Amino acid sequence: AQSVTQLGSHVSVSEGALVLLRCNYSSSVPPYLFWYVQYPNQGLQLLLKYTSAATLVKGINGFEAEFKKSETSFHLTKPSAHMSDAAEYFCAVSEPGANSKLTFGKGITLSVRP
Amino acid sequence: DVKVTQSSRYLVKRTGEKVFLECVQDMDHENMFWYRQDPGLGLRLIYFSYDVKMKEKGDIPEGYSVSREKKERFSLILESASTNQTSMYLCASSTANQPQHFGDGTRLSIL
């Protein structure tokens, strides 16, 4: 069975500050990992994915995440927050070949202060 | 770009009604999924389908059923709506080992 832990429900940063959203996973096989973003009243949009290639993954809007097997982590970072980054962020895990079925974390809301 | 279209953005129904939520994708994806999203609980998988007329239960299938008669369309059915099914419902589609693409969601209120 797979699971995803996103600690905390809300993170607040100042505009221009580093964004760090944490994600830890458990999986019995080498996983695929994803970060999705959800803006208000919209569906989920893929930010980036890890599928067993490079461990540092770059995504859209300046976000990146690093897969660390020893820590079972896949934390999302962005060097400088922008007001438009305010949204809810979900980390998700799947097993390769499992019809791309995802297990999601509970999500974390990012607020950006001017 | 993949387009996943959910038939309604907002829907209000009464307890006991049979409710249909429709989802259509335009990329010939074999996999389709229905989730519900509730504050503090993230997304929970209700049902998914990996082929026409095939379906599998997700984590919370009770009170729901699905139908997939055509590859592009996946319907979620609330047999007898109850107030605890008030939620945001999200549909997604994918092809093998590729990320899921999501619709904009249907916010369903059961009164």
PDB file of C-alpha atoms in Angstrom:
ATOM      1  CA  ALA A   1       0.000   0.000   0.000  1.00  0.00           C
ATOM      2  CA  GLN A   2       1.108   3.513  -0.710  1.00  0.00           C
ATOM      3  CA  SER A   3       0.668   6.649   1.324  1.00  0.00           C
ATOM      4  CA  VAL A   4       1.641  10.305   1.222  1.00  0.00           C
ATOM      5  CA  THR A   5       2.189  12.634   4.161  1.00  0.00           C
ATOM      6  CA  GLN A   6       2.059  16.381   3.801  1.00  0.00           C
ATOM      7  CA  LEU A   7       2.645  17.859   7.242  1.00  0.00           C
ATOM      8  CA  GLY A   8       0.617  20.905   8.150  1.00  0.00           C
ATOM      9  CA  SER A   9      -2.299  22.349   6.253  1.00  0.00           C
ATOM     10  CA  HIS A  10      -1.096  25.870   5.607  1.00  0.00           C
ATOM     11  CA  VAL A  11       2.169  27.635   4.792  1.00  0.00           C
ATOM     12  CA  SER A  12       2.579  31.398   4.574  1.00  0.00           C
ATOM     13  CA  VAL A  13       5.580  33.111   2.991  1.00  0.00           C
ATOM     14  CA  SER A  14       6.471  36.634   1.950  1.00  0.00           C
ATOM     15  CA  GLU A  15       6.692  37.541  -1.693  1.00  0.00           C
ATOM     16  CA  GLY A  16      10.247  36.840  -2.843  1.00  0.00           C
ATOM     17  CA  ALA A  17      10.923  34.312  -0.090  1.00  0.00           C
ATOM     18  CA  LEU A  18      11.801  30.651  -0.531  1.00  0.00           C
ATOM     19  CA  VAL A  19       8.885  28.260  -0.849  1.00  0.00           C
ATOM     20  CA  LEU A  20       9.338  24.803   0.683  1.00  0.00           C
ATOM     21  CA  LEU A  21       6.452  22.347   0.761  1.00  0.00           C
ATOM     22  CA  ARG A  22       7.217  18.971   2.264  1.00  0.00           C
ATOM     23  CA  CYS A  23       6.108  15.571   1.057  1.00  0.00           C
ATOM     24  CA  ASN A  24       7.017  12.146   2.394  1.00  0.00           C
ATOM     25  CA  TYR A  25       5.791   8.932   0.878  1.00  0.00           C
ATOM     26  CA  SER A  26       5.723   5.233   1.520  1.00  0.00           C
ATOM     27  CA  SER A  27       5.666   2.671  -1.250  1.00  0.00           C
ATOM     28  CA  SER A  28       6.587  -0.983  -1.507  1.00  0.00           C
ATOM     29  CA  VAL A  29       8.084  -0.473  -4.971  1.00  0.00           C
ATOM     30  CA  PRO A  30      10.074   2.381  -6.574  1.00  0.00           C
ATOM     31  CA  PRO A  31       7.397   4.988  -6.999  1.00  0.00           C
ATOM     32  CA  TYR A  32       6.360   7.624  -9.446  1.00  0.00           C
ATOM     33  CA  LEU A  33       5.827  10.943  -7.662  1.00  0.00           C
ATOM     34  CA  PHE A  34       3.869  14.036  -8.642  1.00  0.00           C
ATOM     35  CA  TRP A  35       3.081  17.527  -7.473  1.00  0.00           C
ATOM     36  CA  TYR A  36      -0.184  19.107  -8.531  1.00  0.00           C
ATOM     37  CA  VAL A  37      -1.456  22.647  -7.933  1.00  0.00           C
ATOM     38  CA  GLN A  38      -5.071  23.726  -7.586  1.00  0.00           C
ATOM     39  CA  TYR A  39      -6.095  27.345  -7.992  1.00  0.00           C
ATOM     40  CA  PRO A  40      -9.459  28.426  -6.555  1.00  0.00           C
ATOM     41  CA  ASN A  41     -12.464  26.931  -8.333  1.00  0.00           C
ATOM     42  CA  GLN A  42     -10.307  24.937 -10.719  1.00  0.00           C
ATOM     43  CA  GLY A  43      -9.193  21.361 -11.174  1.00  0.00           C
ATOM     44  CA  LEU A  44      -5.678  20.093 -10.513  1.00  0.00           C
ATOM     45  CA  GLN A  45      -2.800  21.049 -12.783  1.00  0.00           C
ATOM     46  CA  LEU A  46       0.424  19.046 -12.985  1.00  0.00           C
ATOM     47  CA  LEU A  47       3.456  20.963 -11.693  1.00  0.00           C
ATOM     48  CA  LEU A  48       6.066  18.247 -12.104  1.00  0.00           C
ATOM     49  CA  LYS A  49       6.657  14.511 -12.003  1.00  0.00           C
ATOM     50  CA  TYR A  50       9.389  12.054 -11.027  1.00  0.00           C
ATOM     51  CA  THR A  51       9.435   8.798 -12.985  1.00  0.00           C
ATOM     52  CA  SER A  52      12.824   7.270 -12.070  1.00  0.00           C
ATOM     53  CA  ALA A  53      15.034   9.429 -14.272  1.00  0.00           C
ATOM     54  CA  ALA A  54      16.880  12.459 -12.828  1.00  0.00           C
ATOM     55  CA  THR A  55      16.288  12.901  -9.095  1.00  0.00           C
ATOM     56  CA  LEU A  56      16.038  16.691  -9.385  1.00  0.00           C
ATOM     57  CA  VAL A  57      12.931  17.487 -11.367  1.00  0.00           C
ATOM     58  CA  LYS A  58      12.068  20.884 -12.780  1.00  0.00           C
ATOM     59  CA  GLY A  59       8.482  21.840 -13.343  1.00  0.00           C
ATOM     60  CA  ILE A  60       6.386  24.740 -14.484  1.00  0.00           C
ATOM     61  CA  ASN A  61       6.306  28.212 -12.926  1.00  0.00           C
ATOM     62  CA  GLY A  62       9.844  27.904 -11.488  1.00  0.00           C
ATOM     63  CA  PHE A  63       9.092  24.992  -9.155  1.00  0.00           C
ATOM     64  CA  GLU A  64      11.366  22.028  -8.666  1.00  0.00           C
ATOM     65  CA  ALA A  65      11.457  18.940  -6.460  1.00  0.00           C
ATOM     66  CA  GLU A  66      14.132  16.488  -5.440  1.00  0.00           C
ATOM     67  CA  PHE A  67      13.535  12.775  -5.000  1.00  0.00           C
ATOM     68  CA  LYS A  68      15.483  11.455  -1.995  1.00  0.00           C
ATOM     69  CA  LYS A  69      15.067   7.725  -1.662  1.00  0.00           C
ATOM     70  CA  SER A  70      16.931   7.510   1.658  1.00  0.00           C
ATOM     71  CA  GLU A  71      14.538  10.032   3.196  1.00  0.00           C
ATOM     72  CA  THR A  72      11.448   8.861   1.250  1.00  0.00           C
ATOM     73  CA  SER A  73      10.862  12.505   0.451  1.00  0.00           C
ATOM     74  CA  PHE A  74       9.870  14.599  -2.546  1.00  0.00           C
ATOM     75  CA  HIS A  75       9.835  18.182  -1.278  1.00  0.00           C
ATOM     76  CA  LEU A  76       8.712  21.013  -3.563  1.00  0.00           C
ATOM     77  CA  THR A  77      10.706  24.248  -3.692  1.00  0.00           C
ATOM     78  CA  LYS A  78      10.723  27.579  -5.452  1.00  0.00           C
ATOM     79  CA  PRO A  79      13.492  30.114  -4.810  1.00  0.00           C
ATOM     80  CA  SER A  80      11.297  33.214  -4.883  1.00  0.00           C
ATOM     81  CA  ALA A  81       7.551  33.214  -4.190  1.00  0.00           C
ATOM     82  CA  HIS A  82       5.184  35.236  -6.309  1.00  0.00           C
ATOM     83  CA  MET A  83       1.690  36.352  -5.377  1.00  0.00           C
ATOM     84  CA  SER A  84       0.330  34.151  -8.171  1.00  0.00           C
ATOM     85  CA  ASP A  85       1.726  31.049  -6.404  1.00  0.00           C
ATOM     86  CA  ALA A  86      -1.024  31.227  -3.777  1.00  0.00           C
ATOM     87  CA  ALA A  87      -2.942  27.981  -4.219  1.00  0.00           C
ATOM     88  CA  GLU A  88      -3.368  24.494  -2.801  1.00  0.00           C
ATOM     89  CA  TYR A  89      -0.621  21.977  -3.522  1.00  0.00           C
ATOM     90  CA  PHE A  90      -0.970  18.209  -3.571  1.00  0.00           C
ATOM     91  CA  CYS A  91       1.725  15.568  -3.561  1.00  0.00           C
ATOM     92  CA  ALA A  92       0.796  12.178  -5.028  1.00  0.00           C
ATOM     93  CA  VAL A  93       2.384   8.753  -5.490  1.00  0.00           C
ATOM     94  CA  SER A  94       1.698   5.900  -7.867  1.00  0.00           C
ATOM     95  CA  GLU A  95       3.186   2.526  -8.625  1.00  0.00           C
ATOM     96  CA  PRO A  96       4.565   2.148 -12.152  1.00  0.00           C
ATOM     97  CA  GLY A  97       2.228   0.087 -14.283  1.00  0.00           C
ATOM     98  CA  ALA A  98      -0.692   0.378 -11.873  1.00  0.00           C
ATOM     99  CA  ASN A  99      -2.952   2.044 -14.443  1.00  0.00           C
ATOM    100  CA  SER A 100      -1.532   5.335 -13.118  1.00  0.00           C
ATOM    101  CA  LYS A 101      -3.713   5.120 -10.013  1.00  0.00           C
ATOM    102  CA  LEU A 102      -2.667   7.914  -7.645  1.00  0.00           C
ATOM    103  CA  THR A 103      -2.669   8.206  -3.875  1.00  0.00           C
ATOM    104  CA  PHE A 104      -2.827  11.839  -2.786  1.00  0.00           C
ATOM    105  CA  GLY A 105      -1.681  13.662   0.305  1.00  0.00           C
ATOM    106  CA  LYS A 106      -4.163  15.885   2.107  1.00  0.00           C
ATOM    107  CA  GLY A 107      -2.841  18.999   0.424  1.00  0.00           C
ATOM    108  CA  ILE A 108      -1.288  22.181   1.732  1.00  0.00           C
ATOM    109  CA  THR A 109      -2.443  25.743   1.160  1.00  0.00           C
ATOM    110  CA  LEU A 110       0.236  28.262   0.276  1.00  0.00           C
ATOM    111  CA  SER A 111      -0.387  31.922   1.063  1.00  0.00           C
ATOM    112  CA  VAL A 112       1.933  34.659  -0.207  1.00  0.00           C
ATOM    113  CA  ARG A 113       2.140  37.924   1.739  1.00  0.00           C
ATOM    114  CA  PRO A 114       2.955  41.140  -0.112  1.00  0.00           C
TER     115      PRO A 114
ATOM    116  CA  ASP B   1      -3.648  19.803 -24.868  1.00  0.00           C
ATOM    117  CA  VAL B   2      -5.732  17.226 -23.060  1.00  0.00           C
ATOM    118  CA  LYS B   3      -9.232  18.394 -22.319  1.00  0.00           C
ATOM    119  CA  VAL B   4     -11.293  16.815 -19.571  1.00  0.00           C
ATOM    120  CA  THR B   5     -14.771  18.290 -19.438  1.00  0.00           C
ATOM    121  CA  GLN B   6     -17.183  17.873 -16.568  1.00  0.00           C
ATOM    122  CA  SER B   7     -20.765  18.600 -17.497  1.00  0.00           C
ATOM    123  CA  SER B   8     -21.613  20.914 -14.602  1.00  0.00           C
ATOM    124  CA  ARG B   9     -19.542  23.261 -12.437  1.00  0.00           C
ATOM    125  CA  TYR B  10     -22.258  23.574  -9.799  1.00  0.00           C
ATOM    126  CA  LEU B  11     -25.160  21.274  -9.060  1.00  0.00           C
ATOM    127  CA  VAL B  12     -27.852  21.316  -6.365  1.00  0.00           C
ATOM    128  CA  LYS B  13     -29.952  18.211  -5.742  1.00  0.00           C
ATOM    129  CA  ARG B  14     -32.250  16.884  -3.040  1.00  0.00           C
ATOM    130  CA  THR B  15     -31.752  13.878  -0.771  1.00  0.00           C
ATOM    131  CA  GLY B  16     -32.965  10.665  -2.331  1.00  0.00           C
ATOM    132  CA  GLU B  17     -32.521  11.860  -5.905  1.00  0.00           C
ATOM    133  CA  LYS B  18     -30.515   9.867  -8.418  1.00  0.00           C
ATOM    134  CA  VAL B  19     -27.671  12.107  -9.570  1.00  0.00           C
ATOM    135  CA  PHE B  20     -25.519  11.773 -12.672  1.00  0.00           C
ATOM    136  CA  LEU B  21     -22.145  13.465 -13.047  1.00  0.00           C
ATOM    137  CA  GLU B  22     -20.672  13.285 -16.526  1.00  0.00           C
ATOM    138  CA  CYS B  23     -17.062  13.470 -17.660  1.00  0.00           C
ATOM    139  CA  VAL B  24     -15.682  13.480 -21.195  1.00  0.00           C
ATOM    140  CA  GLN B  25     -12.043  13.418 -22.330  1.00  0.00           C
ATOM    141  CA  ASP B  26     -10.756  14.092 -25.810  1.00  0.00           C
ATOM    142  CA  MET B  27      -7.380  12.309 -25.846  1.00  0.00           C
ATOM    143  CA  ASP B  28      -8.374   8.674 -26.270  1.00  0.00           C
ATOM    144  CA  HIS B  29      -7.090   7.864 -22.768  1.00  0.00           C
ATOM    145  CA  GLU B  30      -7.811   4.367 -21.552  1.00  0.00           C
ATOM    146  CA  ASN B  31      -7.852   5.289 -17.832  1.00  0.00           C
ATOM    147  CA  MET B  32     -10.492   7.463 -16.199  1.00  0.00           C
ATOM    148  CA  PHE B  33     -11.023   8.297 -12.538  1.00  0.00           C
ATOM    149  CA  TRP B  34     -13.564   9.870 -10.196  1.00  0.00           C
ATOM    150  CA  TYR B  35     -12.454  11.541  -6.965  1.00  0.00           C
ATOM    151  CA  ARG B  36     -14.166  13.522  -4.287  1.00  0.00           C
ATOM    152  CA  GLN B  37     -12.353  16.364  -2.580  1.00  0.00           C
ATOM    153  CA  ASP B  38     -13.173  17.498   0.941  1.00  0.00           C
ATOM    154  CA  PRO B  39     -11.339  20.076   3.079  1.00  0.00           C
ATOM    155  CA  GLY B  40      -8.583  18.482   5.128  1.00  0.00           C
ATOM    156  CA  LEU B  41      -9.001  15.101   3.441  1.00  0.00           C
ATOM    157  CA  GLY B  42      -7.399  15.733   0.063  1.00  0.00           C
ATOM    158  CA  LEU B  43      -8.611  13.726  -2.902  1.00  0.00           C
ATOM    159  CA  ARG B  44     -10.103  10.292  -2.373  1.00  0.00           C
ATOM    160  CA  LEU B  45     -10.628   7.851  -5.212  1.00  0.00           C
ATOM    161  CA  ILE B  46     -14.206   6.693  -5.688  1.00  0.00           C
ATOM    162  CA  TYR B  47     -13.984   4.546  -8.816  1.00  0.00           C
ATOM    163  CA  PHE B  48     -11.737   4.156 -11.799  1.00  0.00           C
ATOM    164  CA  SER B  49     -11.890   2.500 -15.184  1.00  0.00           C
ATOM    165  CA  TYR B  50      -9.074   1.268 -17.383  1.00  0.00           C
ATOM    166  CA  ASP B  51     -11.171   0.282 -20.367  1.00  0.00           C
ATOM    167  CA  VAL B  52     -14.656   0.523 -21.791  1.00  0.00           C
ATOM    168  CA  LYS B  53     -17.164  -1.329 -19.613  1.00  0.00           C
ATOM    169  CA  MET B  54     -14.459  -2.020 -17.014  1.00  0.00           C
ATOM    170  CA  LYS B  55     -14.567  -0.509 -13.552  1.00  0.00           C
ATOM    171  CA  GLU B  56     -12.808  -0.936 -10.258  1.00  0.00           C
ATOM    172  CA  LYS B  57     -13.644   0.312  -6.813  1.00  0.00           C
ATOM    173  CA  GLY B  58     -11.454   2.933  -5.288  1.00  0.00           C
ATOM    174  CA  ASP B  59     -11.139   3.799  -1.625  1.00  0.00           C
ATOM    175  CA  ILE B  60     -14.664   5.119  -1.015  1.00  0.00           C
ATOM    176  CA  PRO B  61     -17.123   3.483  -3.459  1.00  0.00           C
ATOM    177  CA  GLU B  62     -20.068   3.164  -1.067  1.00  0.00           C
ATOM    178  CA  GLY B  63     -23.137   5.012  -2.300  1.00  0.00           C
ATOM    179  CA  TYR B  64     -21.730   5.464  -5.799  1.00  0.00           C
ATOM    180  CA  SER B  65     -21.682   3.590  -9.083  1.00  0.00           C
ATOM    181  CA  VAL B  66     -20.125   4.324 -12.466  1.00  0.00           C
ATOM    182  CA  SER B  67     -20.708   3.686 -16.124  1.00  0.00           C
ATOM    183  CA  ARG B  68     -18.298   3.639 -19.030  1.00  0.00           C
ATOM    184  CA  GLU B  69     -20.084   2.725 -22.241  1.00  0.00           C
ATOM    185  CA  LYS B  70     -17.727   4.693 -24.495  1.00  0.00           C
ATOM    186  CA  LYS B  71     -14.006   5.265 -24.128  1.00  0.00           C
ATOM    187  CA  GLU B  72     -14.289   9.036 -23.876  1.00  0.00           C
ATOM    188  CA  ARG B  73     -17.089   9.193 -21.299  1.00  0.00           C
ATOM    189  CA  PHE B  74     -17.127   8.176 -17.645  1.00  0.00           C
ATOM    190  CA  SER B  75     -20.231   8.785 -15.553  1.00  0.00           C
ATOM    191  CA  LEU B  76     -20.529   8.858 -11.782  1.00  0.00           C
ATOM    192  CA  ILE B  77     -23.925   7.962 -10.353  1.00  0.00           C
ATOM    193  CA  LEU B  78     -25.232   8.689  -6.886  1.00  0.00           C
ATOM    194  CA  GLU B  79     -28.005   6.119  -6.580  1.00  0.00           C
ATOM    195  CA  SER B  80     -29.843   7.912  -3.769  1.00  0.00           C
ATOM    196  CA  ALA B  81     -28.161  11.167  -2.859  1.00  0.00           C
ATOM    197  CA  SER B  82     -27.493  11.940   0.789  1.00  0.00           C
ATOM    198  CA  THR B  83     -26.271  15.101   2.476  1.00  0.00           C
ATOM    199  CA  ASN B  84     -22.895  13.505   3.279  1.00  0.00           C
ATOM    200  CA  GLN B  85     -22.249  13.338  -0.447  1.00  0.00           C
ATOM    201  CA  THR B  86     -22.088  17.115  -0.664  1.00  0.00           C
ATOM    202  CA  SER B  87     -18.591  17.647  -1.989  1.00  0.00           C
ATOM    203  CA  MET B  88     -16.373  18.673  -4.893  1.00  0.00           C
ATOM    204  CA  TYR B  89     -16.138  15.902  -7.477  1.00  0.00           C
ATOM    205  CA  LEU B  90     -13.158  15.719  -9.818  1.00  0.00           C
ATOM    206  CA  CYS B  91     -12.766  13.598 -12.925  1.00  0.00           C
ATOM    207  CA  ALA B  92      -9.384  12.705 -14.416  1.00  0.00           C
ATOM    208  CA  SER B  93      -8.009  10.714 -17.325  1.00  0.00           C
ATOM    209  CA  SER B  94      -4.626   9.280 -18.253  1.00  0.00           C
ATOM    210  CA  THR B  95      -2.783   6.880 -20.477  1.00  0.00           C
ATOM    211  CA  ALA B  96      -0.376   4.216 -19.214  1.00  0.00           C
ATOM    212  CA  ASN B  97       2.213   5.519 -16.736  1.00  0.00           C
ATOM    213  CA  GLN B  98       1.479   9.123 -17.631  1.00  0.00           C
ATOM    214  CA  PRO B  99       0.170  11.838 -15.288  1.00  0.00           C
ATOM    215  CA  GLN B 100      -3.531  12.259 -14.821  1.00  0.00           C
ATOM    216  CA  HIS B 101      -5.277  15.248 -16.372  1.00  0.00           C
ATOM    217  CA  PHE B 102      -8.127  16.753 -14.392  1.00  0.00           C
ATOM    218  CA  GLY B 103     -11.385  18.487 -15.188  1.00  0.00           C
ATOM    219  CA  ASP B 104     -12.434  21.679 -13.400  1.00  0.00           C
ATOM    220  CA  GLY B 105     -14.652  19.826 -10.951  1.00  0.00           C
ATOM    221  CA  THR B 106     -18.337  19.762 -10.070  1.00  0.00           C
ATOM    222  CA  ARG B 107     -19.363  21.280  -6.769  1.00  0.00           C
ATOM    223  CA  LEU B 108     -22.363  19.220  -5.699  1.00  0.00           C
ATOM    224  CA  SER B 109     -24.719  20.258  -2.915  1.00  0.00           C
ATOM    225  CA  ILE B 110     -27.300  17.818  -1.584  1.00  0.00           C
ATOM    226  CA  LEU B 111     -30.101  19.524   0.344  1.00  0.00           C
TER     227      LEU B 111
END
